[in-house]
C-alpha cells in the first residue's frame, strides 16, 4: 500500500507546493515510486515540475468530476520514479461541481484505489483553503504534513486546521494521522524566526521535523526552470533540508505503521496541545 501524504495548511504561501515538489522528488530519488497530485487550480506543482498543460491534457478536474481513470491522467516528469497528476484552472470548477456529487468527499480516495499497488508514496498538494478539495485530499490520505512558515503569525489558523482534521477523522477517515509539522522559510538572521521555531516546537512537542527549510533564493527560482531543487542546486542548503525531510519521513515509515512523529500520534492529541 502506498503511503499517502496530504500537504495541508489553509494559509497561503507557507511552502506547501515547494514542499510537495521537493519532498516528492527526493523520495523518488531514494527509489520510492512517487505520485504527486496537484489539487490546486493555481497549478504551481504542475508548472514547478515543468509540465505544460497544452491543449486537452487531462488533469485533476477530469479525475474528480469526469471519472477518468488515474492512468489516463498521470504524466511523467524529468525525475525518474516521479509522476504527476497535473492541475489546471479548471480545478477551481471542480471545487464547485463537487458540491452536488454523490459521496463528494470520497472522490479522490476512490480514484486512488488503483494507485496503491503502483506507487510507494502519493503526495497531495492541497490548495490554501479547507474547502471540498482539501477535504478530498484529507480523506484520500493516511497522514497530514503541515508546513508552517517561520513568521509571527505562524500558529494562526492551526487550531482551525487541527479541528478540521479531527472532523475528518471522526466522520470520514478514522485512520487519518498527523505526520508532523515542517518549518519553512526560515531566515536564520531573523531573531523572530528563532522564537517562532521554539514556539512551534513547544506547541507541537514531538511533532516537528528536525529538518527546517531555510528561506533560499535557489528554492524560489527552481520552479521557473521547471525542476525540483535536486536538479537546480543539489548542494544548496534548501536542497539538503528537503533531502533530510525525505529521510526523516522514510525513517518514520520504516519504524511504525505510518504513525507520525509523536509515538502514539493522533489528531486528538494535537488538538489538545493546541487548546492548551
Ligand atoms: N524555502 C523557501 N525559500 C524561498 N522561497 C520560498 C521557499 N518556500 C517557498 N518559497 C516561495 O514562496 C512562495 C510561496 O511558496 P509555495 O507556493 O510553496 O507556498 P504554498 O503554501 O503552496 O502557496 P499557496 O497557498 O498559494 O498554494 C513561492 O513563490 C515560492 O517559490
Ligand atoms: Mg501551493
Coordinates of C-alpha atoms and ligand atoms in Angstrom, one line a residue:
X1 CA 0.0 0.0 0.0
X2 CA 1.2 3.4 -0.9
X3 CA 1.7 5.9 2.0
X4 CA -0.5 8.9 1.0
X5 CA 0.5 12.2 2.5
X6 CA -1.7 15.3 2.2
X7 CA 0.2 18.6 2.5
X8 CA -2.2 21.0 4.1
X9 CA -2.4 24.5 5.5
X10 CA -5.2 26.8 4.6
X11 CA -2.8 29.8 5.0
X12 CA -1.5 30.8 1.6
X13 CA 2.2 30.9 0.7
X14 CA 3.6 28.9 3.5
X15 CA 5.5 26.5 1.3
X16 CA 3.0 23.7 0.7
X17 CA 3.8 23.4 -3.0
X18 CA 7.6 23.9 -2.6
X19 CA 7.5 21.1 0.0
X20 CA 5.3 18.8 -2.2
X21 CA 7.6 19.1 -5.2
X22 CA 10.9 18.7 -3.4
X23 CA 9.8 16.1 -0.9
X24 CA 8.3 14.1 -3.8
X25 CA 11.5 14.5 -5.9
X26 CA 13.8 13.3 -3.1
X27 CA 11.5 10.3 -2.3
X28 CA 11.7 9.4 -6.0
X29 CA 15.5 9.8 -5.9
X30 CA 15.5 7.4 -2.9
X31 CA 13.8 4.9 -5.3
X32 CA 10.3 5.3 -3.9
X33 CA 7.8 5.2 -6.8
X34 CA 6.1 8.5 -6.1
X35 CA 3.0 10.2 -7.5
X36 CA 2.4 13.9 -6.9
X37 CA -1.2 15.0 -7.2
X38 CA -1.8 18.7 -7.9
X39 CA -5.1 19.6 -6.2
X40 CA -4.8 23.3 -6.6
X41 CA -6.2 25.3 -9.5
X42 CA -3.1 27.5 -9.4
X43 CA -1.3 24.5 -10.8
X44 CA 2.0 25.5 -9.2
X45 CA 3.2 21.9 -8.6
X46 CA 2.4 21.2 -12.3
X47 CA 4.4 24.2 -13.7
X48 CA 7.1 23.7 -11.0
X49 CA 7.7 20.2 -12.4
X50 CA 7.9 21.6 -15.9
X51 CA 4.7 20.0 -17.1
X52 CA 2.9 22.3 -19.6
X53 CA -0.8 21.8 -20.0
X54 CA -1.2 22.3 -23.7
X55 CA -4.5 21.5 -25.4
X56 CA -6.6 19.0 -23.7
X57 CA -4.2 17.3 -21.3
X58 CA -6.4 15.6 -18.7
X59 CA -5.9 16.8 -15.2
X60 CA -7.3 16.6 -11.7
X61 CA -10.6 18.1 -12.8
X62 CA -11.2 15.1 -15.2
X63 CA -10.2 12.7 -12.5
X64 CA -12.6 14.1 -9.9
X65 CA -15.5 15.2 -12.0
X66 CA -15.5 13.2 -15.2
X67 CA -14.5 9.9 -13.7
X68 CA -11.4 9.5 -15.9
X69 CA -9.1 6.7 -14.8
X70 CA -5.9 7.6 -13.0
X71 CA -3.7 6.1 -15.6
X72 CA -5.2 8.4 -18.3
X73 CA -4.3 11.4 -16.2
X74 CA -0.8 10.6 -15.0
X75 CA 2.1 12.5 -16.6
X76 CA 5.8 11.6 -16.4
X77 CA 8.3 14.2 -15.1
X78 CA 12.0 14.8 -15.6
X79 CA 12.7 12.8 -12.4
X80 CA 12.8 9.0 -12.7
X81 CA 10.2 7.4 -10.4
X82 CA 8.2 10.7 -10.1
X83 CA 4.8 11.0 -11.8
X84 CA 2.3 13.8 -11.7
X85 CA -1.4 14.3 -11.9
X86 CA -1.4 17.9 -13.2
X87 CA -3.9 20.7 -12.3
X88 CA -5.3 23.5 -14.5
X89 CA -7.5 26.5 -13.7
X90 CA -10.5 24.0 -14.4
X91 CA -9.8 22.6 -10.9
X92 CA -11.4 25.7 -9.4
X93 CA -14.6 24.5 -11.2
X94 CA -14.2 21.0 -9.6
X95 CA -14.5 22.6 -6.2
X96 CA -17.9 24.0 -7.1
X97 CA -19.2 21.0 -9.1
X98 CA -18.2 18.5 -6.3
X99 CA -20.9 20.1 -4.1
X100 CA -23.7 18.3 -5.9
X101 CA -21.9 15.0 -6.5
X102 CA -22.7 11.8 -4.5
X103 CA -20.0 10.9 -2.0
X104 CA -18.3 14.2 -2.8
X105 CA -15.7 13.9 0.0
X106 CA -14.5 10.4 -1.3
X107 CA -13.9 11.1 -5.0
X108 CA -10.2 11.4 -4.8
X109 CA -9.9 8.4 -2.3
X110 CA -11.9 6.3 -4.8
X111 CA -9.8 7.1 -7.9
X112 CA -6.6 6.5 -5.9
X113 CA -7.6 2.9 -5.0
X114 CA -5.8 1.6 -8.1
X115 CA -2.7 3.7 -7.4
X116 CA -1.9 1.9 -4.2
X117 CA -0.4 -1.1 -6.0
X118 CA 1.7 1.0 -8.4
X119 CA 3.2 3.6 -6.1
X120 CA 5.1 3.6 -2.8
X121 CA 4.2 7.2 -1.9
X122 CA 1.5 9.6 -3.0
X123 CA 1.8 13.3 -2.2
X124 CA -1.2 15.5 -2.5
X125 CA -0.6 19.3 -2.8
X126 CA -3.7 20.9 -1.4
X127 CA -5.0 24.4 -2.1
X128 CA -4.9 27.2 0.5
X129 CA -8.4 26.6 1.9
X130 CA -10.3 24.0 3.9
X131 CA -12.9 23.5 1.2
X132 CA -14.1 20.3 -0.5
X133 CA -10.8 19.8 -2.5
X134 CA -8.7 19.8 0.7
X135 CA -11.3 17.5 2.4
X136 CA -10.9 15.2 -0.6
X137 CA -7.2 15.3 -0.1
X138 CA -7.5 14.5 3.6
X139 CA -9.9 11.6 3.1
X140 CA -7.6 10.1 0.5
X141 CA -4.6 10.5 2.8
X142 CA -3.1 8.3 5.5
X143 CA -1.3 11.2 7.1
X144 CA -1.1 15.0 7.0
X145 CA 2.1 17.1 6.7
X146 CA 1.6 20.7 7.8
X147 CA 4.1 23.3 6.6
X148 CA 4.4 26.2 9.0
X149 CA 6.2 29.4 7.9
X150 CA 8.7 30.8 10.5
X151 CA 6.9 34.1 10.9
X152 CA 5.0 35.9 13.6
X153 CA 1.5 34.6 12.6
X154 CA 2.7 31.1 12.2
X155 CA 0.4 29.5 14.7
X156 CA -2.6 31.5 13.5
X157 CA -5.2 29.2 11.9
X158 CA -3.5 26.0 13.1
X159 CA -6.3 25.4 15.7
X160 CA -8.9 25.5 12.9
X161 CA -6.8 23.2 10.8
X162 CA -6.4 20.7 13.5
X163 CA -10.2 20.8 14.3
X164 CA -10.9 20.1 10.6
X165 CA -8.5 17.1 10.7
X166 CA -10.4 16.0 13.8
X167 CA -13.8 16.3 12.0
X168 CA -12.4 14.3 9.0
X169 CA -11.1 11.7 11.4
X170 CA -14.4 11.4 13.3
X171 CA -16.8 11.4 10.3
X172 CA -14.9 10.4 7.2
X173 CA -11.4 8.8 7.7
X174 CA -10.9 7.4 11.2
X175 CA -7.3 6.2 10.4
X176 CA -6.0 9.7 9.4
X177 CA -2.9 10.8 11.4
X178 CA -0.8 13.8 11.6
X179 CA 2.6 13.0 10.2
X180 CA 4.2 16.2 11.5
X181 CA 4.9 19.9 11.1
X182 CA 7.7 21.1 8.8
X183 CA 9.0 24.6 9.5
X184 CA 9.6 26.5 6.3
X185 CA 11.0 29.8 5.0
X186 CA 13.5 30.0 8.0
X187 CA 15.8 33.0 7.9
X188 CA 18.5 32.5 10.5
X189 CA 19.4 36.1 10.6
X190 CA 15.9 37.0 11.8
X191 CA 15.7 36.7 15.7
X192 CA 11.9 36.4 15.5
X193 CA 12.2 33.3 13.3
X194 CA 14.2 31.5 16.0
X195 CA 11.5 32.4 18.5
X196 CA 8.8 31.0 16.2
X197 CA 10.7 27.7 15.9
X198 CA 10.8 27.4 19.7
X199 CA 7.2 28.4 20.0
X200 CA 6.1 25.8 17.4
X201 CA 8.2 23.1 19.0
X202 CA 6.6 23.9 22.3
X203 CA 3.1 23.7 20.9
X204 CA 3.6 20.5 19.0
X205 CA 6.1 18.5 21.1
X206 CA 7.3 15.5 19.2
X207 CA 5.5 16.5 16.0
X208 CA 8.0 18.9 14.4
X209 CA 10.5 17.5 12.0
X210 CA 14.2 18.2 12.7
X211 CA 14.7 19.4 9.1
X212 CA 14.0 23.1 9.0
X213 CA 13.6 24.5 5.4
X214 CA 15.7 27.7 5.0
X215 CA 14.5 30.7 3.0
X216 CA 16.5 30.3 -0.1
X217 CA 16.7 32.0 -3.5
X218 CA 17.6 28.7 -5.1
X219 CA 14.3 27.1 -3.8
X220 CA 12.3 30.2 -5.0
X221 CA 13.8 30.2 -8.5
X222 CA 13.8 26.4 -9.2
X223 CA 10.1 26.4 -10.4
X224 CA 11.0 28.9 -13.1
X225 CA 13.2 26.3 -14.6
X226 CA 10.5 23.7 -14.2
X227 CA 12.7 21.4 -12.0
X228 CA 12.9 20.4 -8.3
X229 CA 15.8 21.8 -6.3
X230 CA 17.7 18.5 -6.7
X231 CA 18.2 19.3 -10.4
X232 CA 18.7 23.0 -9.9
X233 CA 21.0 23.4 -7.0
X234 CA 21.5 20.0 -5.3
X235 CA 24.2 21.3 -2.9
X236 CA 22.3 24.3 -1.7
X237 CA 21.1 24.3 2.0
X238 CA 17.5 24.2 0.8
X239 CA 18.1 21.1 -1.2
X240 CA 19.9 19.4 1.8
X241 CA 17.0 20.4 4.1
X242 CA 14.4 18.7 1.8
X243 CA 16.7 15.7 1.4
X244 CA 16.8 15.4 5.2
X245 CA 13.0 15.8 5.5
X246 CA 12.5 12.9 3.0
X247 CA 14.9 10.8 5.0
X248 CA 13.1 11.6 8.3
X249 CA 9.8 10.6 6.7
X250 CA 11.3 7.3 5.3
X251 CA 12.6 6.5 8.8
X252 CA 9.2 7.0 10.3
X253 CA 7.6 4.8 7.6
X254 CA 10.1 2.1 8.5
X255 CA 9.7 2.4 12.2
X256 CA 6.0 2.3 12.6
X257 CA 2.8 1.7 10.7
X258 CA 2.8 5.1 9.2
X259 CA 2.4 6.7 12.6
X260 CA 3.5 10.3 12.8
X261 CA 6.4 12.0 14.6
X262 CA 4.8 11.6 18.1
X263 CA 4.9 8.0 19.2
X264 CA 1.1 7.5 19.6
X265 CA 0.1 10.2 17.3
X266 CA -3.5 11.1 16.9
X267 CA -5.1 14.3 15.7
X268 CA -6.9 14.4 19.1
X269 CA -3.6 14.7 21.0
X270 CA -2.5 17.6 18.8
X271 CA -5.9 19.2 19.2
X272 CA -5.4 19.1 23.0
X273 CA -2.0 20.6 22.6
X274 CA -3.4 23.5 20.6
X275 CA -6.2 24.1 23.0
X276 CA -3.9 24.5 26.0
Ligands
LIG1 N1 12.2 27.9 1.4 C1 11.9 28.9 0.6 N2 12.7 29.9 0.2 C2 12.4 30.9 -0.6 N3 11.3 31.0 -1.2 C3 10.3 30.0 -1.0 C4 10.6 28.9 -0.1 N4 9.4 28.2 0.0 C5 8.6 28.7 -0.8 N5 9.1 29.8 -1.4 C6 8.4 30.8 -2.3 O1 7.3 31.3 -1.6 C7 6.2 31.4 -2.5 C8 5.1 30.5 -1.8 O2 5.5 29.2 -1.8 P1 4.6 28.0 -2.1 O3 4.0 28.2 -3.5 O4 5.4 26.7 -2.0 O5 3.5 28.1 -1.0 P2 2.1 27.5 -0.9 O6 1.7 27.3 0.5 O7 2.0 26.3 -1.8 O8 1.2 28.7 -1.5 P3 -0.4 28.6 -1.9 O9 -1.1 28.7 -0.6 O10 -0.6 29.8 -2.8 O11 -0.6 27.3 -2.6 C9 6.6 30.9 -3.8 O12 7.0 32.0 -4.6 C10 7.8 30.0 -3.5 O13 8.7 29.9 -4.6
LIG2 MG1 0.6 25.9 -3.4

